[in-house]
Amino acid sequence: MNLDDAGRSPAARIGVFGGTFDPPHLGHLVTAVNVAHELDLDRVLMVVANEPWQKVGERGISSAAIRLAMVRAATAADDVVEASDLELVRGGPSYSVDTLEHLAGLDPAGERFLVVGSDAASGLDTWERADELSGLATIVVVERPGSTTRVPEGFEVVHVEVPRLEVSSTDLRERVRTGRPLRHLVPDGVVSLIREHGLYGG
Ligand code: ATP
Ligand code: MG
């Protein structure tokens, strides 16, 4: 068997879980770990959006470097889920279709799984070059509390059951602002980074 430069065997089953991750939380991690288990994935990449173009302008978004540092801290102890800086390295607005194409080029025989929560799934048809996504990855949808899954027409998806955790980055930012606890909703290393960098008006 040929190994790539990083010593990994090709033809891997890779989960691609993109997000703003401002901050990453247990909802993200529990999703990643359980999708990996259910679909027998070799790795799940938590791909930090460089410029989350659908969110830009809505609020101040933490720098991509800090969001990457938080995802690295959140995944440090995990051997299946890892932080990916692919979209930071590429720069500019972050489109999953570009990321999937890049990964397909690295491992043409591999299989890719694009993981989205139900709220994100309902907007799949608004994504850049949406018609190309299904050719590049199996789309995996997980239910998220507070949003019913309405997958737009034309997308075939696989549903995976994961524990439903009503945690969102929006709520966590509000918690910091109002001085409520983050512990056990966010890994300790991420809490430290939030405090260290004075994120979210804490
Ligand atoms: P925000 O409130 O700022 O939008 P978020 O908590 O929704 O943050 P994102 O970075 O926007 O986090 O989401 C990245 C991906 O993770 C999306 O596909 C989203 O649906 C999914 N996701 C977020 N929170 C959960 C959760 N609690 N359970 C399952 N999936 C989730
Ligand atoms: Mg969101």
Coordinates of N, CA and C and ligand atoms in Angstrom, one line a residue:
M1 N 0.8 -1.2 0.0 CA 0.0 0.0 0.0 C 0.9 1.2 0.0
N2 N 0.5 2.2 -0.8 CA 1.3 3.5 -0.9 C 0.8 4.4 0.2
L3 N 1.7 5.0 0.9 CA 1.3 6.1 1.9 C 1.6 7.4 1.3
D4 N 0.8 8.4 1.7 CA 1.1 9.8 1.2 C 2.1 10.4 2.1
D5 N 2.5 11.7 1.8 CA 3.6 12.4 2.5 C 3.4 12.4 4.0
A6 N 2.1 12.4 4.4 CA 1.8 12.4 5.8 C 1.8 11.0 6.4
G7 N 2.1 10.0 5.6 CA 2.1 8.7 6.1 C 0.7 8.0 6.2
R8 N -0.3 8.7 5.6 CA -1.6 8.1 5.6 C -1.9 7.3 4.4
S9 N -2.7 6.3 4.5 CA -3.1 5.5 3.4 C -4.1 6.2 2.6
P10 N -4.1 6.2 1.3 CA -5.1 6.8 0.5 C -6.4 6.1 0.5
A11 N -7.4 6.6 -0.3 CA -8.7 6.0 -0.3 C -9.4 6.0 1.1
A12 N -9.2 7.1 1.7 CA -9.7 7.3 3.1 C -11.2 7.8 3.0
R13 N -11.9 7.6 4.1 CA -13.3 8.1 4.2 C -13.2 9.3 5.1
I14 N -13.4 10.5 4.5 CA -13.1 11.7 5.2 C -14.4 12.5 5.4
G15 N -14.7 12.9 6.7 CA -15.8 13.8 6.9 C -15.3 15.2 6.8
V16 N -16.1 16.1 6.2 CA -15.8 17.5 6.1 C -16.9 18.3 6.8
F17 N -16.6 18.8 7.9 CA -17.6 19.5 8.7 C -17.1 21.0 8.8
G18 N -17.7 21.8 8.0 CA -17.3 23.2 7.9 C -18.1 24.1 8.9
G19 N -17.5 25.2 9.3 CA -18.3 26.1 10.1 C -17.5 27.4 10.4
T20 N -18.2 28.3 11.1 CA -17.5 29.5 11.5 C -16.8 29.2 12.8
F21 N -17.4 28.4 13.6 CA -16.8 27.9 14.9 C -16.4 29.1 15.8
D22 N -17.3 30.0 16.0 CA -17.0 31.2 16.8 C -17.9 31.3 18.0
P23 N -17.7 30.5 19.0 CA -16.6 29.5 19.2 C -17.2 28.1 18.9
P24 N -16.2 27.1 18.8 CA -16.6 25.7 18.7 C -17.2 25.2 20.0
H25 N -18.1 24.3 20.0 CA -18.8 23.9 21.2 C -19.1 22.4 21.2
L26 N -19.7 21.9 22.3 CA -19.9 20.4 22.4 C -20.9 19.9 21.3
G27 N -21.8 20.8 20.8 CA -22.7 20.4 19.8 C -21.9 20.0 18.5
H28 N -20.9 20.8 18.2 CA -20.0 20.4 17.0 C -19.3 19.1 17.3
L29 N -18.7 19.0 18.5 CA -17.8 17.9 18.7 C -18.5 16.6 18.8
V30 N -19.7 16.6 19.5 CA -20.5 15.4 19.6 C -21.0 15.0 18.2
T31 N -21.3 15.9 17.4 CA -21.7 15.6 16.0 C -20.6 15.0 15.3
A32 N -19.4 15.6 15.3 CA -18.3 15.0 14.6 C -17.9 13.6 15.0
V33 N -17.8 13.4 16.3 CA -17.4 12.1 16.8 C -18.5 11.0 16.4
N34 N -19.7 11.4 16.6 CA -20.8 10.4 16.3 C -21.0 10.1 14.8
V35 N -20.8 11.1 14.0 CA -20.9 10.8 12.5 C -19.7 10.0 12.1
A36 N -18.6 10.2 12.7 CA -17.4 9.4 12.4 C -17.7 8.0 12.7
H37 N -18.2 7.8 13.9 CA -18.5 6.4 14.3 C -19.6 5.7 13.5
E38 N -20.7 6.4 13.2 CA -21.8 5.8 12.5 C -21.4 5.4 11.1
L39 N -20.6 6.3 10.4 CA -20.2 6.1 9.0 C -18.9 5.5 8.8
D40 N -18.2 5.1 9.9 CA -16.9 4.5 9.9 C -15.9 5.3 9.1
L41 N -15.8 6.6 9.5 CA -14.9 7.5 8.8 C -13.5 7.4 9.5
D42 N -12.5 7.6 8.6 CA -11.1 7.6 9.1 C -10.8 8.9 9.9
R43 N -11.4 10.0 9.4 CA -11.1 11.3 10.0 C -12.3 12.2 9.7
V44 N -12.5 13.2 10.6 CA -13.5 14.3 10.4 C -12.7 15.6 10.5
L45 N -12.7 16.3 9.4 CA -12.0 17.6 9.4 C -13.0 18.7 9.8
M46 N -12.7 19.4 10.9 CA -13.5 20.6 11.2 C -12.9 21.8 10.5
V47 N -13.5 22.1 9.4 CA -12.9 23.1 8.4 C -13.3 24.5 8.8
V48 N -12.4 25.3 9.3 CA -12.7 26.6 9.8 C -12.9 27.5 8.5
A49 N -14.0 28.2 8.4 CA -14.3 29.1 7.3 C -13.4 30.3 7.4
N50 N -12.7 30.7 6.4 CA -11.8 31.9 6.4 C -12.7 33.1 6.4
E51 N -13.5 33.2 5.4 CA -14.6 34.3 5.3 C -15.9 33.6 5.2
P52 N -16.7 33.4 6.3 CA -18.0 32.8 6.1 C -18.9 33.8 5.4
W53 N -18.9 33.7 4.1 CA -19.5 34.8 3.3 C -21.0 35.0 3.6
Q54 N -21.7 33.9 4.1 CA -23.1 34.1 4.4 C -23.3 34.8 5.7
K55 N -22.3 35.0 6.5 CA -22.4 35.7 7.8 C -21.8 37.0 7.8
V56 N -20.8 37.3 6.9 CA -20.1 38.5 6.9 C -21.1 39.7 6.9
G57 N -20.8 40.7 7.7 CA -21.7 41.9 7.8 C -22.8 41.8 8.8
E58 N -23.1 40.5 9.3 CA -24.1 40.4 10.3 C -23.7 40.8 11.7
R59 N -22.4 40.5 12.0 CA -21.9 40.8 13.3 C -20.4 40.8 13.2
G60 N -19.6 41.2 14.2 CA -18.2 41.1 14.2 C -17.8 39.6 14.3
I61 N -17.1 39.1 13.4 CA -16.7 37.7 13.5 C -15.2 37.7 13.9
S62 N -14.9 36.8 14.9 CA -13.5 36.7 15.4 C -12.6 36.3 14.2
S63 N -11.3 36.7 14.3 CA -10.4 36.4 13.2 C -10.3 34.9 13.0
A64 N -10.1 34.6 11.7 CA -10.0 33.2 11.3 C -8.9 32.5 12.2
A65 N -7.8 33.2 12.4 CA -6.7 32.6 13.2 C -7.1 32.2 14.6
I66 N -7.9 33.1 15.2 CA -8.4 32.7 16.6 C -9.4 31.6 16.5
R67 N -10.2 31.6 15.5 CA -11.2 30.5 15.4 C -10.5 29.2 15.2
L68 N -9.5 29.2 14.4 CA -8.7 28.0 14.1 C -8.0 27.5 15.4
A69 N -7.4 28.5 16.2 CA -6.8 28.1 17.4 C -7.8 27.5 18.4
M70 N -9.0 28.0 18.4 CA -10.1 27.4 19.3 C -10.4 26.0 18.8
V71 N -10.5 25.8 17.5 CA -10.9 24.4 17.0 C -9.7 23.5 17.3
R72 N -8.5 24.0 17.1 CA -7.3 23.1 17.5 C -7.4 22.7 18.9
A73 N -7.7 23.7 19.8 CA -7.7 23.4 21.2 C -8.9 22.4 21.5
A74 N -10.0 22.5 20.8 CA -11.1 21.7 21.0 C -10.9 20.2 20.6
T75 N -10.0 20.0 19.6 CA -9.8 18.7 19.0 C -8.5 18.1 19.4
A76 N -7.7 18.8 20.3 CA -6.3 18.3 20.6 C -6.3 16.9 21.0
A77 N -7.3 16.5 21.8 CA -7.2 15.2 22.4 C -7.9 14.1 21.6
D78 N -8.3 14.4 20.4 CA -9.1 13.5 19.6 C -8.3 13.0 18.5
D79 N -8.3 11.7 18.2 CA -7.5 11.2 17.1 C -8.3 11.0 15.8
V80 N -9.6 11.2 15.8 CA -10.4 11.1 14.6 C -10.8 12.5 14.1
V81 N -11.2 13.4 15.0 CA -11.6 14.7 14.7 C -10.4 15.7 14.7
E82 N -10.3 16.4 13.7 CA -9.1 17.4 13.7 C -9.5 18.7 13.0
A83 N -8.8 19.7 13.4 CA -9.0 21.1 12.9 C -8.3 21.1 11.5
S84 N -9.0 21.8 10.5 CA -8.4 22.0 9.2 C -8.2 23.5 8.9
D85 N -7.1 23.9 8.4 CA -6.8 25.3 8.1 C -6.9 25.5 6.6
L86 N -7.4 24.5 5.8 CA -7.5 24.5 4.4 C -8.0 25.8 3.8
E87 N -9.1 26.3 4.4 CA -9.8 27.5 3.9 C -9.0 28.8 4.3
L88 N -8.3 28.7 5.4 CA -7.4 29.9 5.7 C -6.3 30.0 4.7
V89 N -5.7 28.8 4.4 CA -4.5 28.8 3.5 C -5.0 29.2 2.1
R90 N -6.2 28.8 1.7 CA -6.7 29.2 0.4 C -7.0 30.7 0.4
G91 N -7.5 31.3 1.5 CA -7.8 32.7 1.6 C -9.1 33.0 0.9
G92 N -9.6 34.2 1.1 CA -10.8 34.7 0.4 C -12.0 34.1 1.0
P93 N -13.2 34.2 0.3 CA -14.4 33.7 0.8 C -14.4 32.1 0.8
S94 N -15.0 31.5 1.7 CA -14.9 30.1 1.9 C -16.1 29.3 1.3
Y95 N -15.8 28.5 0.3 CA -16.8 27.8 -0.4 C -16.5 26.3 -0.2
S96 N -17.5 25.5 0.4 CA -17.2 24.1 0.6 C -16.9 23.4 -0.7
V97 N -17.5 23.8 -1.8 CA -17.2 23.1 -3.1 C -15.7 23.2 -3.4
D98 N -15.1 24.3 -3.1 CA -13.6 24.4 -3.4 C -12.8 23.4 -2.5
T99 N -13.3 23.4 -1.2 CA -12.6 22.5 -0.3 C -12.7 21.0 -0.6
L100 N -14.0 20.7 -1.1 CA -14.2 19.3 -1.4 C -13.4 18.9 -2.7
E101 N -13.3 19.9 -3.6 CA -12.5 19.6 -4.8 C -11.1 19.4 -4.5
H102 N -10.6 20.3 -3.6 CA -9.2 20.2 -3.2 C -8.9 18.8 -2.6
L103 N -9.8 18.4 -1.7 CA -9.6 17.1 -1.0 C -9.7 15.9 -2.0
A104 N -10.6 16.1 -3.0 CA -10.7 15.0 -4.0 C -9.4 14.9 -4.8
G105 N -8.8 16.0 -5.0 CA -7.5 16.0 -5.8 C -6.4 15.3 -5.0
L106 N -6.5 15.5 -3.7 CA -5.4 14.8 -2.8 C -5.6 13.3 -2.7
D107 N -6.8 12.9 -2.8 CA -7.1 11.4 -2.6 C -8.3 11.0 -3.5
P108 N -8.0 10.9 -4.9 CA -9.1 10.7 -5.8 C -9.9 9.4 -5.5
A109 N -9.3 8.4 -4.9 CA -9.9 7.2 -4.6 C -10.7 7.2 -3.3
G110 N -10.5 8.3 -2.6 CA -11.2 8.4 -1.3 C -12.6 8.8 -1.4
E111 N -13.3 8.7 -0.2 CA -14.7 9.1 -0.2 C -14.9 10.3 0.8
R112 N -15.7 11.2 0.4 CA -15.9 12.4 1.2 C -17.3 12.5 1.6
F113 N -17.5 13.0 2.9 CA -18.8 13.1 3.5 C -18.9 14.6 4.0
L114 N -19.9 15.3 3.4 CA -20.1 16.7 3.8 C -21.1 16.7 4.9
V115 N -20.7 17.1 6.1 CA -21.6 17.0 7.3 C -22.2 18.4 7.6
V116 N -23.5 18.5 7.7 CA -24.2 19.7 7.9 C -25.3 19.5 9.0
G117 N -25.5 20.5 9.8 CA -26.6 20.5 10.7 C -27.9 20.8 9.9
S118 N -29.0 20.6 10.6 CA -30.3 20.7 9.8 C -30.5 22.2 9.4
D119 N -30.1 23.1 10.2 CA -30.3 24.5 9.7 C -29.5 24.9 8.5
A120 N -28.2 24.4 8.5 CA -27.4 24.6 7.3 C -27.9 23.8 6.1
A121 N -28.5 22.6 6.3 CA -29.0 21.8 5.2 C -30.1 22.5 4.5
S122 N -30.9 23.2 5.2 CA -32.1 23.8 4.5 C -31.6 25.0 3.6
G123 N -30.4 25.4 3.7 CA -29.9 26.4 2.8 C -28.9 25.9 1.7
L124 N -28.8 24.6 1.6 CA -27.8 24.1 0.7 C -27.9 24.6 -0.7
D125 N -29.1 24.9 -1.2 CA -29.3 25.4 -2.5 C -28.7 26.8 -2.7
T126 N -28.4 27.5 -1.6 CA -27.9 28.8 -1.8 C -26.3 28.8 -1.8
W127 N -25.7 27.6 -1.6 CA -24.3 27.6 -1.5 C -23.7 27.7 -2.9
E128 N -22.4 28.2 -2.9 CA -21.7 28.4 -4.2 C -21.6 27.1 -4.9
R129 N -22.0 27.1 -6.2 CA -21.9 25.9 -7.1 C -22.6 24.7 -6.5
A130 N -23.8 25.0 -5.9 CA -24.5 24.0 -5.1 C -24.7 22.7 -5.9
D131 N -24.9 22.8 -7.3 CA -25.2 21.7 -8.1 C -24.0 20.7 -8.2
E132 N -22.8 21.2 -7.8 CA -21.6 20.3 -7.8 C -21.4 19.5 -6.6
L133 N -22.0 19.9 -5.5 CA -21.7 19.3 -4.2 C -21.9 17.8 -4.1
S134 N -23.1 17.4 -4.7 CA -23.4 16.0 -4.6 C -22.5 15.1 -5.3
G135 N -21.8 15.6 -6.4 CA -20.9 14.8 -7.1 C -19.5 14.7 -6.4
L136 N -19.3 15.5 -5.4 CA -18.0 15.6 -4.7 C -18.1 14.9 -3.3
A137 N -19.3 14.8 -2.8 CA -19.4 14.2 -1.4 C -20.8 13.6 -1.2
T138 N -20.9 12.7 -0.3 CA -22.2 12.3 0.3 C -22.6 13.4 1.3
I139 N -23.8 13.9 1.2 CA -24.2 14.9 2.1 C -24.8 14.3 3.3
V140 N -24.3 14.6 4.5 CA -24.8 14.0 5.7 C -25.5 15.0 6.6
V141 N -26.7 14.8 7.0 CA -27.5 15.8 7.7 C -27.7 15.3 9.1
V142 N -27.4 16.1 10.1 CA -27.8 15.8 11.5 C -28.8 16.8 12.0
E143 N -29.8 16.2 12.8 CA -30.8 17.1 13.3 C -30.3 18.0 14.4
R144 N -30.7 19.2 14.4 CA -30.3 20.1 15.4 C -31.5 20.6 16.1
P145 N -31.5 20.7 17.5 CA -32.8 21.1 18.2 C -33.1 22.5 17.7
G146 N -34.4 22.7 17.5 CA -34.9 24.0 17.2 C -35.0 24.3 15.7
S147 N -34.6 23.3 14.9 CA -34.7 23.5 13.4 C -35.1 22.2 12.8
T148 N -36.2 22.2 12.0 CA -36.6 20.9 11.4 C -35.8 20.8 10.1
T149 N -35.6 19.6 9.7 CA -34.8 19.4 8.5 C -35.7 19.5 7.3
R150 N -35.4 20.5 6.4 CA -36.0 20.7 5.2 C -34.9 20.7 4.1
V151 N -34.6 19.6 3.5 CA -33.5 19.6 2.6 C -34.1 20.1 1.2
P152 N -33.4 21.0 0.6 CA -34.0 21.6 -0.7 C -34.0 20.4 -1.7
E153 N -34.9 20.6 -2.7 CA -35.1 19.7 -3.7 C -33.8 19.5 -4.5
G154 N -33.6 18.2 -5.0 CA -32.4 18.0 -5.8 C -31.2 17.5 -5.0
F155 N -31.3 17.4 -3.7 CA -30.2 16.9 -2.9 C -30.5 15.6 -2.3
E156 N -29.7 14.6 -2.5 CA -29.8 13.4 -1.8 C -29.0 13.4 -0.6
V157 N -29.5 13.1 0.6 CA -28.8 13.2 1.8 C -28.9 11.9 2.6
V158 N -27.9 11.7 3.5 CA -28.0 10.6 4.4 C -28.2 11.2 5.8
H159 N -29.1 10.7 6.6 CA -29.4 11.3 7.9 C -28.6 10.4 8.9
V160 N -28.0 11.1 9.9 CA -27.3 10.4 11.0 C -27.9 10.9 12.3
E161 N -28.2 10.0 13.2 CA -28.7 10.4 14.5 C -27.6 10.7 15.4
V162 N -27.6 11.8 16.0 CA -26.6 12.1 17.0 C -27.3 12.7 18.2
P163 N -26.7 12.6 19.4 CA -27.4 13.2 20.6 C -27.7 14.7 20.3
R164 N -28.9 15.1 20.5 CA -29.3 16.5 20.1 C -29.0 17.4 21.3
L165 N -28.1 18.3 21.1 CA -27.6 19.2 22.1 C -28.0 20.6 21.7
E166 N -28.7 21.3 22.6 CA -29.2 22.6 22.2 C -28.1 23.6 22.6
V167 N -27.1 23.6 21.9 CA -26.0 24.5 22.1 C -25.7 25.3 20.8
S168 N -25.5 26.6 20.9 CA -25.1 27.3 19.7 C -24.0 28.3 20.0
S169 N -23.2 28.7 19.1 CA -22.2 29.7 19.3 C -22.9 31.0 19.6
T170 N -24.0 31.3 19.0 CA -24.7 32.6 19.3 C -25.1 32.6 20.8
D171 N -25.6 31.6 21.4 CA -25.9 31.6 22.8 C -24.6 31.7 23.6
L172 N -23.6 31.0 23.2 CA -22.3 31.1 24.0 C -21.7 32.5 24.0
R173 N -21.8 33.2 22.8 CA -21.3 34.6 22.8 C -22.1 35.5 23.7
E174 N -23.4 35.2 23.8 CA -24.3 36.0 24.7 C -24.0 35.6 26.1
R175 N -23.6 34.4 26.4 CA -23.3 34.0 27.8 C -22.0 34.7 28.2
V176 N -21.0 34.8 27.3 CA -19.8 35.6 27.7 C -20.2 37.0 28.0
R177 N -21.0 37.6 27.1 CA -21.3 39.0 27.3 C -22.0 39.3 28.6
T178 N -22.8 38.3 29.0 CA -23.6 38.5 30.2 C -23.1 37.8 31.5
G179 N -21.8 37.3 31.3 CA -21.1 36.7 32.5 C -21.6 35.4 32.9
R180 N -22.4 34.7 32.1 CA -22.8 33.3 32.5 C -21.8 32.3 32.2
P181 N -21.8 31.1 32.8 CA -20.8 30.1 32.6 C -20.8 29.4 31.2
L182 N -19.6 29.1 30.8 CA -19.4 28.3 29.5 C -19.0 26.9 29.8
R183 N -18.5 26.7 31.0 CA -17.9 25.4 31.3 C -18.9 24.3 31.0
H184 N -18.3 23.2 30.4 CA -19.1 22.0 30.1 C -19.9 22.1 28.8
L185 N -20.0 23.4 28.3 CA -20.6 23.6 27.0 C -19.5 23.7 25.9
V186 N -18.3 24.1 26.4 CA -17.2 24.4 25.5 C -16.0 23.7 26.2
P187 N -15.1 23.1 25.5 CA -13.9 22.5 26.1 C -13.1 23.5 26.9
D188 N -12.5 23.1 28.0 CA -11.7 24.0 28.8 C -10.7 24.8 28.1
G189 N -10.0 24.2 27.1 CA -9.0 24.9 26.4 C -9.6 26.1 25.6
V190 N -10.8 25.9 25.1 CA -11.5 27.0 24.4 C -11.9 28.1 25.3
V191 N -12.4 27.7 26.5 CA -12.8 28.7 27.5 C -11.6 29.6 27.8
S192 N -10.4 29.0 27.9 CA -9.2 29.7 28.2 C -8.9 30.7 27.1
L193 N -9.0 30.3 25.8 CA -8.7 31.1 24.7 C -9.6 32.3 24.6
I194 N -10.9 32.1 24.9 CA -11.9 33.1 24.9 C -11.5 34.2 26.0
R195 N -11.1 33.7 27.2 CA -10.8 34.7 28.2 C -9.5 35.4 27.8
E196 N -8.5 34.7 27.4 CA -7.2 35.2 27.0 C -7.3 36.4 26.0
H197 N -8.1 36.1 25.0 CA -8.3 37.1 23.9 C -9.4 38.1 24.1
G198 N -10.1 38.0 25.3 CA -11.2 38.9 25.6 C -12.3 38.9 24.5
L199 N -12.6 37.7 24.0 CA -13.6 37.6 22.9 C -15.0 37.8 23.4
Y200 N -15.8 38.3 22.5 CA -17.3 38.4 22.7 C -17.7 39.4 23.8
G201 N -16.8 40.3 24.0 CA -17.2 41.4 25.0 C -17.3 40.9 26.4
G202 N -16.5 39.9 26.8 CA -16.6 39.3 28.1 C -15.8 40.2 29.1
Ligands
ATP1 P1 -23.9 30.5 15.2 O1 -24.9 30.5 16.3 O2 -22.9 31.6 15.3 O3 -24.5 30.4 13.8 P2 -23.5 27.6 15.3 O4 -23.6 27.1 16.7 O5 -24.7 27.5 14.4 O6 -23.0 29.2 15.4 P3 -21.8 27.2 13.1 O7 -20.3 27.4 13.1 O8 -22.6 28.2 12.5 O9 -22.2 27.0 14.7 O10 -22.1 25.8 12.5 C1 -21.3 24.9 11.9 C2 -22.0 23.6 11.6 O11 -22.3 22.9 12.8 C3 -23.4 23.8 10.8 O12 -23.5 22.7 9.9 C4 -24.4 23.7 12.0 O13 -25.6 23.3 11.5 C5 -23.7 22.6 12.9 N1 -24.1 22.7 14.3 C6 -23.9 23.8 15.1 N2 -24.4 23.5 16.3 C7 -24.9 22.3 16.3 C8 -25.5 21.4 17.3 N3 -25.7 21.8 18.5 N4 -25.8 20.2 16.9 C9 -25.6 19.7 15.6 N5 -25.0 20.5 14.6 C10 -24.7 21.7 15.0
MG2 MG -24.8 28.6 12.7

